[in-house]
Amino acid sequence: MIALRPRRWPSLRLTGCLLALALLAACAPTQQAQQTPLIATTAVSQVSFYPAEAGLSWTYLPDGDSSGAAPYTLRALGPVVFGSVQALSFGLTGRGAEQTSYRLISAQGVQLIGFRKPGLSVRLDPPWLERPAEGAWRVGLSWQGESGIQVQSDDGRVGVSGKVNYSYRVLDQRSVSIAGKSYSVWVVSRQITDTVGGLFPASQEEWFTPYIGDVRTAEGLLLTARNFSGGQP
């Protein structure tokens, strides 16, 4: 999963408003035309180690919520150009949330290059390494990095740039049960710091299963359903 040219910075109040927009799940719809992802034709029963085939979907609930609560839905939307980069797009909706994330995915890992919310976009340069190479997974594995971050409103009048530092460590591999289903997960600790007001949770635990995806997200959402079989071969 660019940097801004030097410019006059907005006031602290204006900067705070922009960062608040990025943190809010529900925002007023933007009137700017959006790029339409190109939908791939891969059957949803055929998934990769890091699932990204267009048409895949996952349903999540916050940890502790009842099964009847309103869910969040993550969908793989397919390839699209984000900025000048060909990337894979993922849309998260539910409870007023509306976010599209853009990633580069290969056997070498998963890189986040940015995301969009109504009214603003966030870009990362160099891309943020979220997942390691497929064959690198083991307990004790760690990786870290630094990316430049640019937050820009759609009208171009407000922009903030800075740095984000991230570090990951694989803590364990274990079996978990969620909503009556068992998964063998890699347990990953993620630590984040940034200079733009805390756009990301500072410290979180994620659970990842190959060929299925995130079983517990960095936002504390637990997987409750998916529309494909997946699973380790």
Short mmCIF file of C-alpha atoms in Angstrom, two decimals:
data_model
loop_
_atom_site.label_atom_id
_atom_site.label_comp_id
_atom_site.label_asym_id
_atom_site.label_seq_id
_atom_site.Cartn_x
_atom_site.Cartn_y
_atom_site.Cartn_z
CA MET A 1 0.00 0.00 0.00
CA ILE A 2 4.09 12.28 -3.84
CA ALA A 3 5.16 14.59 -1.51
CA LEU A 4 3.63 18.11 -1.62
CA ARG A 5 5.55 21.01 -3.09
CA PRO A 6 6.43 23.69 -0.52
CA ARG A 7 3.41 25.79 0.20
CA ARG A 8 1.93 28.09 2.78
CA TRP A 9 0.57 26.03 5.67
CA PRO A 10 -3.05 26.39 6.77
CA SER A 11 -3.93 27.65 10.21
CA LEU A 12 -3.82 25.26 13.13
CA ARG A 13 -7.62 25.32 13.30
CA LEU A 14 -7.90 24.45 9.60
CA THR A 15 -5.31 21.68 9.95
CA GLY A 16 -7.22 20.26 12.90
CA CYS A 17 -10.42 20.21 10.85
CA LEU A 18 -8.71 18.28 8.06
CA LEU A 19 -7.35 15.66 10.44
CA ALA A 20 -10.72 15.37 12.13
CA LEU A 21 -12.26 14.65 8.74
CA ALA A 22 -9.76 11.85 8.19
CA LEU A 23 -10.64 10.27 11.50
CA LEU A 24 -14.42 10.48 11.12
CA ALA A 25 -16.13 7.46 9.59
CA ALA A 26 -19.14 9.45 8.36
CA CYS A 27 -18.51 12.42 6.08
CA ALA A 28 -20.61 14.43 3.64
CA PRO A 29 -20.42 12.96 0.11
CA THR A 30 -17.96 14.68 -2.20
CA GLN A 31 -19.13 16.01 -5.55
CA GLN A 32 -15.84 15.20 -7.29
CA ALA A 33 -16.06 12.42 -9.86
CA GLN A 34 -14.45 9.20 -8.67
CA GLN A 35 -12.38 6.78 -10.74
CA THR A 36 -14.29 3.60 -11.51
CA PRO A 37 -12.34 0.41 -10.66
CA LEU A 38 -11.95 -2.13 -13.45
CA ILE A 39 -13.73 -5.28 -12.29
CA ALA A 40 -11.73 -8.45 -12.86
CA THR A 41 -13.31 -11.76 -13.85
CA THR A 42 -11.55 -14.09 -11.41
CA ALA A 43 -14.03 -16.41 -9.68
CA VAL A 44 -14.35 -15.68 -5.98
CA SER A 45 -13.59 -19.33 -5.20
CA GLN A 46 -10.02 -18.80 -6.48
CA VAL A 47 -8.05 -16.62 -4.10
CA SER A 48 -4.39 -15.76 -3.67
CA PHE A 49 -2.22 -15.91 -0.54
CA TYR A 50 -3.06 -12.24 0.02
CA PRO A 51 -6.68 -12.23 -1.22
CA ALA A 52 -7.36 -9.34 -3.59
CA GLU A 53 -9.46 -10.72 -6.45
CA ALA A 54 -12.28 -8.40 -7.50
CA GLY A 55 -15.61 -9.56 -6.10
CA LEU A 56 -14.29 -10.87 -2.79
CA SER A 57 -16.02 -9.48 0.29
CA TRP A 58 -15.58 -9.77 4.05
CA THR A 59 -18.00 -8.84 6.85
CA TYR A 60 -16.72 -7.56 10.20
CA LEU A 61 -18.03 -6.55 13.61
CA PRO A 62 -16.18 -4.63 16.33
CA ASP A 63 -14.77 -6.89 19.03
CA GLY A 64 -17.46 -7.26 21.70
CA ASP A 65 -20.46 -6.41 19.49
CA SER A 66 -23.39 -8.82 19.30
CA SER A 67 -24.00 -10.85 16.14
CA GLY A 68 -27.09 -8.78 15.33
CA ALA A 69 -25.21 -5.46 15.25
CA ALA A 70 -24.76 -3.52 12.01
CA PRO A 71 -21.66 -4.86 10.24
CA TYR A 72 -18.82 -3.34 8.28
CA THR A 73 -18.20 -4.75 4.80
CA LEU A 74 -14.87 -4.81 3.00
CA ARG A 75 -14.91 -5.43 -0.76
CA ALA A 76 -12.10 -6.04 -3.24
CA LEU A 77 -12.96 -3.65 -6.06
CA GLY A 78 -10.23 -4.48 -8.56
CA PRO A 79 -7.44 -2.52 -10.29
CA VAL A 80 -7.56 1.28 -10.55
CA VAL A 81 -5.10 4.13 -11.01
CA PHE A 82 -4.46 6.05 -7.78
CA GLY A 83 -2.46 9.16 -8.56
CA SER A 84 -0.19 7.77 -11.28
CA VAL A 85 0.12 4.26 -9.84
CA GLN A 86 -1.79 1.15 -10.94
CA ALA A 87 -3.07 -0.36 -7.69
CA LEU A 88 -5.69 -2.70 -6.26
CA SER A 89 -8.59 -1.00 -4.52
CA PHE A 90 -10.60 -2.06 -1.46
CA GLY A 91 -13.79 -0.38 -0.25
CA LEU A 92 -14.90 -0.36 3.40
CA THR A 93 -18.48 0.64 4.21
CA GLY A 94 -20.87 0.36 7.14
CA ARG A 95 -22.20 2.49 10.00
CA GLY A 96 -21.58 5.60 7.91
CA ALA A 97 -18.00 4.66 7.06
CA GLU A 98 -16.83 5.14 3.48
CA GLN A 99 -13.17 4.54 2.69
CA THR A 100 -11.29 3.21 -0.31
CA SER A 101 -7.74 1.92 0.20
CA TYR A 102 -5.14 1.36 -2.51
CA ARG A 103 -2.48 -1.34 -2.33
CA LEU A 104 0.29 -3.01 -4.29
CA ILE A 105 0.10 -6.78 -3.73
CA SER A 106 2.48 -9.49 -4.89
CA ALA A 107 4.36 -12.51 -3.55
CA GLN A 108 6.76 -9.95 -2.06
CA GLY A 109 4.10 -8.57 0.27
CA VAL A 110 1.37 -5.96 0.63
CA GLN A 111 2.10 -2.24 0.37
CA LEU A 112 -0.39 0.51 1.21
CA ILE A 113 0.01 3.53 -1.09
CA GLY A 114 -2.92 5.56 0.19
CA PHE A 115 -6.65 5.82 0.81
CA ARG A 116 -9.60 8.10 0.16
CA LYS A 117 -12.46 9.31 2.31
CA PRO A 118 -15.20 11.67 1.11
CA GLY A 119 -13.58 15.06 0.62
CA LEU A 120 -9.93 14.10 1.04
CA SER A 121 -7.16 11.73 0.04
CA VAL A 122 -4.11 10.41 1.89
CA ARG A 123 -0.97 9.31 0.01
CA LEU A 124 2.08 7.46 1.29
CA ASP A 125 5.53 7.64 -0.31
CA PRO A 126 7.32 5.29 -0.24
CA PRO A 127 4.48 2.77 0.18
CA TRP A 128 3.85 1.41 3.67
CA LEU A 129 4.72 -2.31 3.96
CA GLU A 130 1.74 -3.93 5.71
CA ARG A 131 2.56 -7.61 5.05
CA PRO A 132 5.88 -9.37 4.31
CA ALA A 133 6.80 -11.71 1.46
CA GLU A 134 4.66 -14.85 1.38
CA GLY A 135 7.49 -17.15 2.42
CA ALA A 136 8.79 -14.91 5.20
CA TRP A 137 6.12 -15.60 7.83
CA ARG A 138 7.48 -16.96 11.13
CA VAL A 139 7.12 -16.17 14.83
CA GLY A 140 9.59 -13.41 15.71
CA LEU A 141 9.64 -11.85 12.23
CA SER A 142 9.73 -8.05 12.37
CA TRP A 143 9.82 -5.22 9.87
CA GLN A 144 9.59 -1.45 10.02
CA GLY A 145 9.76 1.64 7.86
CA GLU A 146 9.01 5.30 7.36
CA SER A 147 6.75 6.88 4.74
CA GLY A 148 6.04 10.44 3.80
CA ILE A 149 2.34 11.18 4.24
CA GLN A 150 0.27 13.77 2.36
CA VAL A 151 -3.29 14.65 3.33
CA GLN A 152 -5.08 16.70 0.68
CA SER A 153 -8.65 18.00 0.43
CA ASP A 154 -10.41 17.44 -2.89
CA ASP A 155 -10.65 21.16 -3.59
CA GLY A 156 -6.88 21.50 -3.12
CA ARG A 157 -7.21 24.34 -0.63
CA VAL A 158 -6.03 22.45 2.44
CA GLY A 159 -3.01 20.18 2.60
CA VAL A 160 -0.90 18.68 5.36
CA SER A 161 2.25 16.59 4.97
CA GLY A 162 4.53 14.80 7.39
CA LYS A 163 5.97 11.40 8.27
CA VAL A 164 4.56 8.11 9.53
CA ASN A 165 6.76 5.47 11.18
CA TYR A 166 5.56 1.89 11.52
CA SER A 167 6.88 -1.33 13.01
CA TYR A 168 5.47 -4.85 13.00
CA ARG A 169 6.31 -8.05 14.87
CA VAL A 170 4.83 -11.53 14.44
CA LEU A 171 4.03 -12.61 18.00
CA ASP A 172 2.45 -16.03 17.57
CA GLN A 173 0.62 -18.48 15.34
CA ARG A 174 -2.48 -19.93 16.97
CA SER A 175 -6.06 -21.06 16.44
CA VAL A 176 -8.94 -18.72 17.21
CA SER A 177 -12.71 -19.13 17.01
CA ILE A 178 -14.98 -16.29 15.85
CA ALA A 179 -18.70 -16.55 15.21
CA GLY A 180 -18.49 -20.34 15.39
CA LYS A 181 -15.65 -20.59 12.85
CA SER A 182 -12.04 -21.56 13.55
CA TYR A 183 -9.01 -19.93 11.95
CA SER A 184 -5.28 -20.51 12.17
CA VAL A 185 -3.94 -16.96 12.46
CA TRP A 186 -0.64 -15.16 12.55
CA VAL A 187 -0.79 -12.72 15.47
CA VAL A 188 0.90 -9.44 14.55
CA SER A 189 1.65 -6.42 16.74
CA ARG A 190 1.61 -3.04 14.93
CA GLN A 191 3.06 0.19 16.32
CA ILE A 192 2.47 3.54 14.57
CA THR A 193 3.65 7.11 15.13
CA ASP A 194 3.11 10.08 12.83
CA THR A 195 3.61 13.83 12.69
CA VAL A 196 0.17 14.74 11.35
CA GLY A 197 -2.00 14.39 14.42
CA GLY A 198 -2.49 10.66 14.92
CA LEU A 199 -4.32 9.45 11.83
CA PHE A 200 -3.79 5.79 12.78
CA PRO A 201 -4.27 3.70 15.94
CA ALA A 202 -0.94 3.91 17.80
CA SER A 203 -0.78 0.27 18.88
CA GLN A 204 -2.91 -2.62 17.71
CA GLU A 205 -2.95 -6.40 17.34
CA GLU A 206 -3.88 -7.89 13.98
CA TRP A 207 -4.70 -11.49 13.01
CA PHE A 208 -3.96 -12.65 9.48
CA THR A 209 -4.72 -15.97 7.76
CA PRO A 210 -3.30 -16.77 4.29
CA TYR A 211 -5.93 -17.21 1.56
CA ILE A 212 -8.56 -15.66 3.86
CA GLY A 213 -7.22 -12.22 4.82
CA ASP A 214 -7.50 -10.19 8.00
CA VAL A 215 -9.38 -12.07 10.71
CA ARG A 216 -8.86 -9.19 13.15
CA THR A 217 -8.08 -5.76 11.69
CA ALA A 218 -5.95 -3.01 13.19
CA GLU A 219 -9.20 -1.22 14.07
CA GLY A 220 -10.35 -4.12 16.26
CA LEU A 221 -12.87 -5.53 13.75
CA LEU A 222 -13.43 -9.30 13.80
CA LEU A 223 -14.24 -11.33 10.68
CA THR A 224 -17.75 -12.80 10.84
CA ALA A 225 -18.39 -13.88 7.23
CA ARG A 226 -16.92 -13.90 3.72
CA ASN A 227 -18.28 -14.75 0.26
CA PHE A 228 -15.53 -17.19 -0.77
CA SER A 229 -14.20 -20.49 0.48
CA GLY A 230 -10.52 -19.57 0.83
CA GLY A 231 -8.57 -21.37 3.49
CA GLN A 232 -5.09 -22.76 3.53
CA PRO A 233 -4.44 -25.34 0.79
#
